[in-house]
CSV table of C-alpha atoms in Angstrom, one decimal:
chain,number,residue,atom,x,y,z
A,579,MET,CA,7.3,19.6,-74.0
A,580,GLY,CA,4.2,21.7,-73.1
A,581,LEU,CA,2.0,18.7,-73.3
A,582,SER,CA,4.3,16.4,-71.1
A,583,ARG,CA,4.7,19.4,-68.6
A,584,ARG,CA,0.8,19.7,-68.5
A,585,ILE,CA,0.3,16.1,-68.1
A,586,PHE,CA,2.9,15.8,-65.2
A,587,CYS,CA,1.4,18.8,-63.6
A,588,ILE,CA,-2.0,17.3,-63.5
A,589,ILE,CA,-0.4,14.1,-62.0
A,590,SER,CA,1.5,16.1,-59.4
A,591,LEU,CA,-1.8,18.0,-58.5
A,592,VAL,CA,-3.7,14.8,-58.3
A,593,GLY,CA,-0.9,13.2,-56.0
A,594,ARG,CA,-1.0,16.3,-53.8
A,595,MET,CA,-4.9,16.1,-53.5
A,596,VAL,CA,-4.5,12.3,-52.7
A,597,CYS,CA,-1.8,13.0,-50.2
A,598,GLY,CA,-3.8,15.8,-48.5
A,599,LEU,CA,-7.1,13.8,-48.5
A,600,THR,CA,-5.1,10.7,-46.8
A,601,SER,CA,-3.8,13.1,-44.3
A,602,TRP,CA,-7.0,14.5,-43.5
A,603,LEU,CA,-8.6,11.0,-43.4
A,604,ILE,CA,-6.0,9.9,-41.1
A,605,GLN,CA,-6.3,12.9,-38.6
A,606,GLU,CA,-10.1,12.8,-38.6
A,607,MET,CA,-10.8,9.1,-38.7
A,608,VAL,CA,-8.3,8.5,-36.0
A,609,GLU,CA,-10.8,10.1,-33.4
A,610,ILE,CA,-13.9,8.5,-34.9
A,611,LEU,CA,-13.3,4.8,-36.1
A,612,PRO,CA,-9.6,4.1,-35.3
A,613,THR,CA,-9.6,0.4,-35.2
A,614,LEU,CA,-11.9,0.0,-38.4
A,615,TRP,CA,-10.0,2.3,-40.8
A,616,LEU,CA,-6.5,1.2,-39.6
A,617,GLY,CA,-7.6,-2.5,-39.9
A,618,PHE,CA,-8.9,-1.9,-43.3
A,619,LEU,CA,-5.9,0.0,-44.5
A,620,LEU,CA,-3.4,-2.6,-43.2
A,621,ASN,CA,-5.4,-5.4,-44.8
A,622,LEU,CA,-5.8,-3.7,-48.0
A,623,HIS,CA,-2.1,-2.9,-48.4
A,624,SER,CA,-0.9,-5.9,-46.6
A,625,GLY,CA,1.6,-6.4,-49.5
A,626,SER,CA,2.8,-2.9,-49.4
A,627,LYS,CA,5.3,-2.5,-46.5
A,628,SER,CA,5.7,1.2,-47.3
A,629,MET,CA,2.0,1.9,-47.1
A,630,VAL,CA,1.9,0.1,-43.7
A,631,GLN,CA,4.7,2.2,-42.5
A,632,CYS,CA,3.2,5.5,-43.9
A,633,VAL,CA,-0.1,4.7,-42.1
A,634,LEU,CA,1.7,3.8,-38.9
A,635,CYS,CA,3.7,6.9,-39.2
A,636,HIS,CA,0.5,9.2,-38.8
A,637,VAL,CA,-0.5,7.3,-35.7
A,638,GLU,CA,0.7,8.0,-32.1
A,639,THR,CA,1.8,4.5,-30.6
A,640,CYS,CA,1.8,3.7,-26.8
A,641,PHE,CA,3.7,0.9,-25.0
A,642,LEU,CA,3.0,0.2,-21.4
A,643,LEU,CA,5.1,-1.7,-18.8
A,644,GLY,CA,3.4,-3.7,-16.1
A,645,VAL,CA,4.3,-3.1,-12.5
A,646,THR,CA,3.9,-5.1,-9.3
A,647,LEU,CA,0.2,-4.3,-8.9
A,648,HIS,CA,-0.5,-5.8,-12.2
A,649,TRP,CA,0.7,-9.2,-11.0
A,650,PHE,CA,-1.7,-9.4,-8.1
A,651,ASP,CA,-4.2,-10.9,-10.5
A,652,GLY,CA,-1.7,-12.6,-12.6
A,653,LEU,CA,-1.7,-9.9,-15.3
A,654,GLN,CA,-5.4,-10.5,-16.1
A,655,THR,CA,-6.4,-6.9,-15.9
A,656,TYR,CA,-3.2,-5.8,-17.7
A,657,MET,CA,-3.8,-8.3,-20.5
A,658,ARG,CA,-7.5,-7.3,-20.8
A,659,TYR,CA,-7.0,-3.6,-21.1
A,660,ILE,CA,-3.4,-3.3,-22.6
A,661,CYS,CA,-2.4,-6.3,-24.7
A,662,HIS,CA,-5.9,-7.3,-25.8
A,663,LYS,CA,-7.0,-3.7,-26.8
A,664,SER,CA,-5.9,-1.8,-29.8
A,665,TRP,CA,-6.4,1.8,-28.7
A,666,LEU,CA,-6.2,3.9,-25.6
A,667,GLY,CA,-8.0,7.2,-26.4
A,668,GLY,CA,-6.1,8.4,-29.6
A,669,TRP,CA,-3.1,6.2,-29.1
A,670,PHE,CA,-2.4,3.0,-31.0
A,671,MET,CA,-1.1,0.0,-28.9
A,672,PRO,CA,0.4,-2.7,-30.9
A,673,GLN,CA,1.8,-4.4,-27.8
A,674,LYS,CA,0.8,-8.0,-27.2
A,675,LYS,CA,3.0,-9.1,-24.4
A,676,SER,CA,3.9,-7.5,-21.1
A,677,TYR,CA,7.5,-6.9,-22.4
A,678,PHE,CA,8.6,-5.1,-25.6
A,679,ALA,CA,11.6,-3.8,-27.6
A,680,LEU,CA,11.5,-0.7,-29.6
A,681,GLN,CA,13.9,0.5,-32.2
A,682,LEU,CA,14.4,4.2,-32.3
A,683,PRO,CA,16.3,6.7,-34.7
A,684,ASN,CA,20.0,7.2,-34.4
A,685,ARG,CA,20.8,3.5,-33.5
A,686,TRP,CA,19.0,3.6,-30.1
A,687,TRP,CA,16.8,1.0,-28.5
A,688,VAL,CA,14.3,0.7,-25.6
A,689,PHE,CA,14.0,-2.6,-23.9
A,690,GLY,CA,10.8,-3.0,-21.7
A,691,LEU,CA,11.4,-5.7,-19.1
A,692,ASP,CA,8.6,-7.4,-17.1
A,693,LEU,CA,10.3,-8.3,-13.6
A,694,ALA,CA,7.0,-9.7,-12.3
A,695,LEU,CA,6.9,-10.4,-8.5
A,696,HIS,CA,10.4,-11.9,-8.2
A,697,CYS,CA,12.3,-9.0,-9.7
A,698,ASP,CA,13.8,-10.8,-12.6
A,699,ILE,CA,12.9,-11.7,-16.1
A,700,ASP,CA,11.8,-15.4,-16.9
A,701,VAL,CA,13.6,-17.7,-19.6
A,702,TYR,CA,11.3,-16.6,-22.4
A,703,GLN,CA,12.1,-13.0,-21.9
A,704,PHE,CA,15.7,-13.7,-21.8
A,705,LYS,CA,15.7,-15.7,-24.9
A,706,PHE,CA,13.7,-13.0,-26.7
A,707,PHE,CA,16.0,-10.1,-25.7
A,708,SER,CA,19.3,-12.1,-26.0
A,709,GLU,CA,18.4,-13.2,-29.6
A,710,LEU,CA,17.4,-9.6,-30.3
A,711,VAL,CA,20.7,-8.4,-29.1
A,712,ARG,CA,22.5,-11.1,-31.2
A,713,ASP,CA,20.6,-10.6,-34.4
A,714,LYS,CA,19.7,-6.9,-34.6
A,715,VAL,CA,21.5,-4.8,-32.0
A,716,GLY,CA,24.6,-3.4,-33.6
A,717,LYS,CA,28.0,-3.1,-31.7
A,718,ASN,CA,27.9,0.6,-31.7
A,719,ASP,CA,24.0,0.8,-30.7
A,720,SER,CA,22.8,2.2,-27.5
A,721,VAL,CA,20.2,0.5,-25.3
A,722,ILE,CA,17.9,1.9,-22.6
A,723,ILE,CA,16.5,-0.7,-20.2
A,724,MET,CA,13.3,0.1,-18.5
A,725,THR,CA,11.9,-2.0,-15.6
A,726,HIS,CA,9.3,-1.1,-13.0
A,727,GLU,CA,11.6,-1.4,-9.9
A,728,PRO,CA,15.0,0.0,-9.3
A,729,ASN,CA,16.7,-3.1,-7.9
A,730,TRP,CA,20.2,-1.4,-8.0
A,731,LEU,CA,18.9,0.5,-5.0
A,732,LEU,CA,16.6,-1.9,-3.3
A,733,ASP,CA,19.3,-4.6,-3.5
A,734,TRP,CA,21.9,-2.4,-1.9
A,735,TYR,CA,19.3,-1.2,0.7
A,736,PHE,CA,18.1,-4.6,1.8
A,737,ASP,CA,21.5,-6.3,1.2
A,738,LYS,CA,20.3,-9.0,-1.2
A,739,LEU,CA,20.8,-10.0,-4.9
A,740,THR,CA,18.0,-10.1,-7.2
A,741,GLY,CA,17.6,-10.0,-11.2
A,742,LYS,CA,20.3,-12.6,-12.0
A,743,ASN,CA,19.0,-12.9,-15.5
A,744,VAL,CA,18.7,-9.1,-16.1
A,745,THR,CA,22.3,-8.9,-14.8
A,746,TYR,CA,23.6,-11.6,-17.2
A,747,LEU,CA,21.7,-9.8,-20.1
A,748,ILE,CA,23.3,-6.6,-19.4
A,749,ARG,CA,26.8,-7.9,-18.7
A,750,ASP,CA,27.3,-10.7,-21.1
A,751,HIS,CA,24.9,-9.9,-24.0
A,752,LEU,CA,24.7,-6.1,-24.2
A,753,LYS,CA,28.1,-5.8,-22.7
A,754,GLU,CA,28.9,-1.9,-22.6
A,755,ARG,CA,25.8,-1.0,-24.9
A,756,CYS,CA,23.5,-0.2,-22.1
A,757,ARG,CA,23.5,3.6,-21.6
A,758,LEU,CA,20.7,4.0,-19.3
A,759,ARG,CA,18.6,2.1,-16.8
A,760,ILE,CA,15.5,3.7,-15.7
A,761,ALA,CA,12.8,2.7,-13.3
A,762,GLY,CA,10.0,4.0,-11.1
A,763,ASP,CA,8.2,2.2,-8.1
A,764,VAL,CA,10.1,4.1,-5.5
A,765,HIS,CA,8.4,7.6,-5.3
A,766,HIS,CA,11.4,10.0,-5.6
A,767,TYR,CA,13.9,11.2,-8.3
A,768,MET,CA,17.4,10.0,-8.3
A,769,ARG,CA,20.0,10.1,-11.1
A,770,HIS,CA,23.5,8.2,-10.8
A,771,SER,CA,26.2,8.5,-13.4
A,772,TYR,CA,29.3,6.3,-13.5
A,773,VAL,CA,32.8,7.5,-12.4
A,774,PRO,CA,35.2,7.3,-15.3
A,775,SER,CA,37.8,4.4,-14.6
A,776,ASN,CA,39.7,1.7,-16.5
A,777,LYS,CA,37.0,-0.9,-15.7
A,778,PRO,CA,34.3,-1.7,-18.2
A,779,VAL,CA,31.1,0.2,-17.7
A,780,TYR,CA,28.0,-1.9,-18.1
A,781,VAL,CA,25.4,0.8,-17.5
A,782,GLN,CA,26.4,4.4,-17.8
A,783,HIS,CA,23.5,6.0,-16.0
A,784,LEU,CA,20.9,4.9,-13.4
A,785,LEU,CA,17.8,6.8,-13.1
A,786,VAL,CA,14.7,6.6,-10.8
A,787,ASN,CA,11.7,8.6,-11.8
A,788,GLY,CA,8.8,7.6,-9.4
A,789,CYS,CA,7.3,11.1,-8.9
A,790,GLY,CA,3.9,10.4,-10.2
A,791,GLY,CA,1.7,12.1,-7.6
A,792,ALA,CA,1.9,9.3,-4.9
A,793,PHE,CA,3.3,9.6,-1.5
A,794,LEU,CA,6.9,10.4,-1.2
A,795,HIS,CA,9.9,8.0,-0.5
A,796,PRO,CA,13.0,9.3,1.3
A,797,THR,CA,16.3,9.7,-0.7
A,798,HIS,CA,18.7,10.1,2.3
A,799,VAL,CA,18.6,6.4,2.9
A,800,PHE,CA,20.2,5.8,-0.4
A,801,LYS,CA,23.0,8.4,0.2
A,802,ASN,CA,25.7,5.8,0.4
A,803,PHE,CA,24.9,3.9,-2.7
A,804,LYS,CA,28.0,3.7,-4.7
A,805,GLU,CA,28.6,0.6,-6.8
A,806,ILE,CA,26.8,-1.9,-9.0
A,807,TYR,CA,28.1,-4.2,-11.7
A,808,GLY,CA,31.6,-3.5,-10.5
A,809,THR,CA,31.2,0.1,-11.7
A,810,SER,CA,31.3,3.1,-9.2
A,811,TYR,CA,28.7,5.7,-9.4
A,812,GLU,CA,28.0,9.3,-8.0
A,813,THR,CA,24.7,11.1,-7.2
A,814,LYS,CA,24.1,13.7,-9.8
A,815,ALA,CA,20.5,14.8,-8.8
A,816,ALA,CA,18.0,13.9,-6.1
A,817,TYR,CA,14.6,15.1,-5.3
A,818,PRO,CA,13.9,15.7,-2.6
A,819,THR,CA,17.6,16.5,-1.5
A,820,PHE,CA,19.3,14.5,1.1
A,821,GLU,CA,18.9,17.2,3.6
A,822,ASP,CA,15.3,17.8,2.7
A,823,SER,CA,14.6,14.2,2.9
A,824,SER,CA,16.2,13.8,6.4
A,825,ARG,CA,14.1,16.9,7.5
A,826,ILE,CA,10.9,15.5,6.3
A,827,ALA,CA,11.7,12.1,7.9
A,828,LEU,CA,12.4,13.7,11.2
A,829,GLY,CA,9.0,15.7,11.0
A,830,ASN,CA,7.2,12.4,10.5
A,831,ILE,CA,8.3,11.5,14.0
A,832,LEU,CA,8.0,14.9,15.8
A,833,LYS,CA,4.8,16.0,13.9
A,834,PHE,CA,3.0,12.6,14.0
A,835,ARG,CA,0.4,13.5,16.5
A,836,LYS,CA,-0.4,16.8,15.0
A,837,LYS,CA,-0.7,15.3,11.4
A,838,ASN,CA,-2.4,12.0,12.4
A,839,TRP,CA,-4.3,12.8,15.8
A,840,GLN,CA,-7.0,10.4,14.9
A,841,PHE,CA,-4.5,7.7,15.8
A,842,ASP,CA,-4.8,8.7,19.5
A,843,VAL,CA,-8.3,6.9,19.4
A,844,ILE,CA,-6.7,3.6,18.3
A,845,GLY,CA,-3.5,3.9,20.4
A,846,GLY,CA,-5.7,4.8,23.5
A,847,MET,CA,-7.7,1.7,23.1
A,848,ILE,CA,-4.7,-0.4,22.5
A,849,TYR,CA,-3.1,0.9,25.7
A,850,PHE,CA,-6.1,0.7,27.8
A,851,MET,CA,-6.5,-3.0,26.8
A,852,LEU,CA,-2.9,-3.8,27.9
A,853,VAL,CA,-3.2,-2.1,31.3
A,854,PHE,CA,-6.9,-2.6,32.0
A,855,SER,CA,-6.3,-5.3,34.5
A,856,MET,CA,-4.0,-3.1,36.7
A,857,PHE,CA,-6.4,-0.3,37.7
A,858,PRO,CA,-6.4,1.0,40.2
A,859,GLN,CA,-2.9,1.1,42.1
A,860,CYS,CA,-3.8,1.6,45.7
A,861,GLN,CA,-0.3,1.0,47.1
A,862,LEU,CA,1.6,4.2,45.8
A,863,ASP,CA,3.1,5.2,49.2
A,864,ASN,CA,6.4,3.6,48.5
A,865,ILE,CA,6.9,6.2,45.6
A,866,LEU,CA,5.5,9.2,47.4
A,867,LYS,CA,7.4,8.8,50.7
A,868,ASP,CA,10.8,9.1,49.2
A,869,ASP,CA,12.5,12.4,49.9
A,870,THR,CA,14.9,12.4,47.0
A,871,PHE,CA,14.2,12.7,43.3
A,872,SER,CA,16.4,9.8,42.4
A,873,GLY,CA,14.9,7.5,45.2
A,874,ARG,CA,11.4,8.4,43.7
A,875,LEU,CA,12.6,7.7,40.2
A,876,GLY,CA,14.3,4.5,41.1
A,877,THR,CA,11.1,3.3,43.1
A,878,PHE,CA,8.9,4.4,40.1
A,879,PHE,CA,10.7,2.2,37.6
A,880,GLY,CA,10.9,-0.6,40.0
A,881,THR,CA,7.2,-0.4,40.3
A,882,VAL,CA,6.8,-0.4,36.4
A,883,TRP,CA,8.9,-3.6,36.3
A,884,ASP,CA,6.7,-5.3,38.9
A,885,LEU,CA,3.6,-4.3,37.0
A,886,PHE,CA,5.2,-5.6,33.8
A,887,MET,CA,5.9,-9.0,35.4
A,888,TYR,CA,2.4,-9.0,36.8
A,889,MET,CA,0.7,-8.3,33.5
A,890,LEU,CA,2.5,-11.0,31.8
A,891,GLY,CA,2.1,-13.6,34.6
A,892,CYS,CA,-1.3,-12.7,36.2
A,893,SER,CA,-3.5,-10.6,34.0
A,894,TYR,CA,-5.0,-12.8,31.3
A,895,VAL,CA,-6.8,-9.8,29.6
A,896,SER,CA,-3.5,-7.8,29.3
A,897,ALA,CA,-1.4,-10.8,28.3
A,898,ALA,CA,-3.9,-11.7,25.6
A,899,GLY,CA,-3.7,-8.2,24.3
A,900,ALA,CA,0.0,-8.2,24.3
A,901,ILE,CA,0.2,-11.5,22.4
A,902,LEU,CA,-2.2,-10.1,19.8
A,903,LEU,CA,0.0,-7.0,19.5
A,904,LEU,CA,3.1,-9.0,19.3
A,905,THR,CA,1.7,-10.9,16.4
A,906,ILE,CA,0.8,-7.9,14.5
A,907,ALA,CA,4.2,-6.3,15.0
A,908,ILE,CA,5.9,-9.4,13.8
A,909,VAL,CA,3.7,-9.7,10.6
A,910,PHE,CA,4.2,-6.1,9.7
A,911,VAL,CA,8.0,-6.4,9.6
A,912,PRO,CA,9.1,-6.5,5.9
A,913,SER,CA,9.2,-10.0,4.5
A,914,THR,CA,12.8,-9.3,3.2
A,915,VAL,CA,14.1,-9.5,6.8
A,916,SER,CA,14.8,-13.0,8.2
A,917,TRP,CA,12.6,-14.7,10.8
A,918,LYS,CA,15.0,-14.2,13.6
A,919,LYS,CA,15.2,-10.5,13.0
A,920,ARG,CA,11.5,-10.2,12.5
A,921,LEU,CA,10.9,-11.8,15.6
A,922,LEU,CA,13.4,-9.7,17.7
A,923,ILE,CA,12.0,-6.5,16.1
A,924,GLY,CA,8.6,-7.5,17.1
A,925,ILE,CA,9.5,-8.3,20.7
A,926,LEU,CA,11.5,-5.0,21.0
A,927,HIS,CA,8.4,-3.1,19.4
A,928,VAL,CA,5.7,-4.6,21.6
A,929,SER,CA,8.0,-4.3,24.8
A,930,ALA,CA,8.5,-0.5,24.2
A,931,HIS,CA,4.7,-0.2,23.9
A,932,LEU,CA,4.1,-2.1,27.2
A,933,VAL,CA,6.6,-0.1,29.0
A,934,ALA,CA,4.9,3.0,27.5
A,935,ALA,CA,1.5,2.0,28.5
A,936,LEU,CA,2.6,1.1,32.0
A,937,ILE,CA,4.5,4.5,32.6
A,938,LEU,CA,1.4,6.4,31.4
A,939,MET,CA,-1.0,4.4,33.7
A,940,LEU,CA,1.2,4.8,36.6
A,941,LEU,CA,1.8,8.5,36.1
A,942,MET,CA,-2.0,9.0,35.8
A,943,GLU,CA,-2.5,7.0,39.1
A,944,LEU,CA,0.0,9.1,40.8
A,945,GLY,CA,-1.7,12.3,39.6
A,946,VAL,CA,-5.1,11.2,40.9
A,947,GLU,CA,-3.6,10.0,44.3
A,948,ILE,CA,-1.9,13.4,44.6
A,949,CYS,CA,-5.1,15.2,43.9
A,950,ILE,CA,-6.9,13.1,46.5
A,951,ARG,CA,-4.4,13.7,49.3
A,952,HIS,CA,-4.6,17.4,48.6
A,953,LYS,CA,-8.5,17.3,48.6
A,954,LEU,CA,-8.8,18.4,45.0
A,955,LEU,CA,-10.7,15.3,44.0
A,956,ALA,CA,-13.1,12.8,45.6
A,957,THR,CA,-14.4,15.2,48.1
A,958,SER,CA,-18.2,14.7,47.7
A,959,GLY,CA,-19.1,11.8,45.3
A,960,TYR,CA,-19.9,11.0,41.7
A,961,HIS,CA,-21.9,14.2,41.0
A,962,THR,CA,-19.9,17.0,42.4
A,963,LEU,CA,-20.2,19.2,39.4
A,964,TYR,CA,-23.9,18.7,39.3
A,965,GLN,CA,-24.3,19.6,42.9
A,966,TRP,CA,-22.2,22.8,42.2
A,967,TYR,CA,-24.6,23.6,39.2
A,968,GLN,CA,-27.6,23.2,41.4
A,969,SER,CA,-26.3,25.7,44.1
A,970,VAL,CA,-25.5,28.2,41.6
A,971,GLU,CA,-28.7,27.7,39.8
A,972,SER,CA,-30.9,28.1,43.1
A,973,GLU,CA,-28.7,31.1,43.9
A,974,HIS,CA,-28.9,33.1,40.7
A,975,PHE,CA,-32.0,31.7,39.2
A,976,PRO,CA,-34.5,31.0,41.8
A,977,ASP,CA,-37.8,29.1,41.1
A,978,PRO,CA,-40.6,30.3,43.4
A,979,THR,CA,-43.3,28.8,41.3
A,980,GLY,CA,-41.8,25.4,41.2
A,981,LEU,CA,-41.4,25.1,37.4
A,982,ARG,CA,-38.3,22.9,37.6
A,983,GLU,CA,-40.2,20.3,39.7
A,984,ARG,CA,-43.2,20.2,37.2
A,985,ILE,CA,-40.8,19.8,34.3
A,986,GLU,CA,-39.2,17.0,36.1
A,987,GLN,CA,-42.6,15.4,36.6
A,988,TRP,CA,-43.6,16.0,33.1
A,989,THR,CA,-40.3,14.4,31.7
A,990,PHE,CA,-40.5,11.4,34.1
A,991,GLY,CA,-37.2,12.6,35.6
A,992,LEU,CA,-35.3,12.9,32.4
A,993,TYR,CA,-34.7,16.6,32.8
A,994,PRO,CA,-32.3,16.4,35.9
A,995,ALA,CA,-31.1,13.0,35.0
A,996,CYS,CA,-29.7,14.1,31.7
A,997,ILE,CA,-27.9,17.0,33.2
A,998,LYS,CA,-26.6,15.1,35.9
A,999,TYR,CA,-25.0,12.3,33.9
A,1000,LEU,CA,-23.7,14.6,31.1
A,1001,MET,CA,-21.9,16.7,33.9
A,1002,SER,CA,-20.5,13.4,35.1
A,1003,GLY,CA,-19.2,12.6,31.7
A,1004,PHE,CA,-17.5,16.0,31.7
A,1005,ASP,CA,-16.0,15.5,35.0
A,1006,VAL,CA,-14.0,12.3,34.3
A,1007,PRO,CA,-11.3,13.1,36.9
A,1008,GLU,CA,-13.7,13.2,39.7
A,1009,VAL,CA,-15.4,10.1,38.6
A,1010,MET,CA,-12.1,8.3,38.3
A,1011,ALA,CA,-11.0,9.6,41.8
A,1012,VAL,CA,-14.2,8.5,43.5
A,1013,THR,CA,-14.3,5.0,41.9
A,1014,ARG,CA,-10.6,4.5,42.8
A,1015,SER,CA,-11.2,5.5,46.4
A,1016,ASN,CA,-14.3,3.3,46.8
A,1017,ILE,CA,-12.3,0.2,45.3
A,1018,CYS,CA,-9.3,0.8,47.4
A,1019,LYS,CA,-11.4,1.4,50.6
A,1020,ASN,CA,-13.6,-1.7,50.1
A,1021,GLY,CA,-10.6,-3.9,49.6
A,1022,ILE,CA,-11.3,-4.8,45.9
A,1023,TYR,CA,-7.9,-5.3,44.3
A,1024,PRO,CA,-7.4,-5.6,40.6
A,1025,CYS,CA,-7.1,-9.2,39.6
A,1026,SER,CA,-8.1,-10.8,36.3
């Protein structure tokens, strides 16, 4: 008995040493030569299933699901860096296709579906998952379905139907075994749970978790989502909340110029191109001569309408700008909208910009005209500010030695010329008023 105990103690000690050495090797070598040692062990013990499982149990595995951006190059980048690689840092990646199925403990499964660009699985994926459900997924098992896009929300929002193969897989093959559908792509968090009823529940919970550090999508636009697969759902959680989402969306409109003031440069150039041919407006007496506010308002918008028709019928520069803006407005409407609606939205959008540009132009012309009539502008010429500067300079800084004249000679006239034209640049209202008065007096009317 003593001999046998000593022999078994030695065997046990050796076994512990081997296990400890193996564990240490796994932990150390996984950071140094992961592919080399794992491939060697798997090839060496290819006949021992338990050894392969033992090795893989000590390695962190990683599975990645492709998104819409990966399909822009036909999955070339995704296949090169995910499916054709074995390691990502210290994570082992056994995945060889853009879709996968994982069997978890306690009779749970994870199905990673690749919806590509058409928001549905192809026939090969459908065959793979349907056969897997038929052969290996038990009747009491639970399945989690992962997709990159939450088509249950987007289909409801855009009033369309996508993912017919996914729907058929869930309803007719998984039946009531899908406990959760999870997706990203939409940058917010929303969780819906089914409302208990007598109807079959094909999916118990719907989860959108797109909070990955990108820009934020609203949640309040999905507030009225209630049903899919014939099952009613209620919102359990949302981030941001519906109230916060509405407030942020309103702030995008009210605080647009404060947050994106650089757009004023682009918008100003576009508006100037639209109304370029209508400067100046010399006949504004019909607006200013009315005594009542309603009369002036009616005449003002009547003038805006006349200018609108003139711009489309007579002004080639403005008409070309309007056509270019209309094309851009139609192209930027989401492709999910029908062509008739896209055309209608584009026309309304551009018409609103044209009216806004005309109103701003006419208000500016009225302001300049009123200042001219009250002798506030166009009193001396283009260089009124420079003339005022010269008078103040001669009064407070006299030059008895003629130094300024010598500087003008030494700089070949650049010294006074630079100051003169810089001041003209700062005195834009005066330059506009003088130019407008000269054009109107000489009878040069705007015509393209």
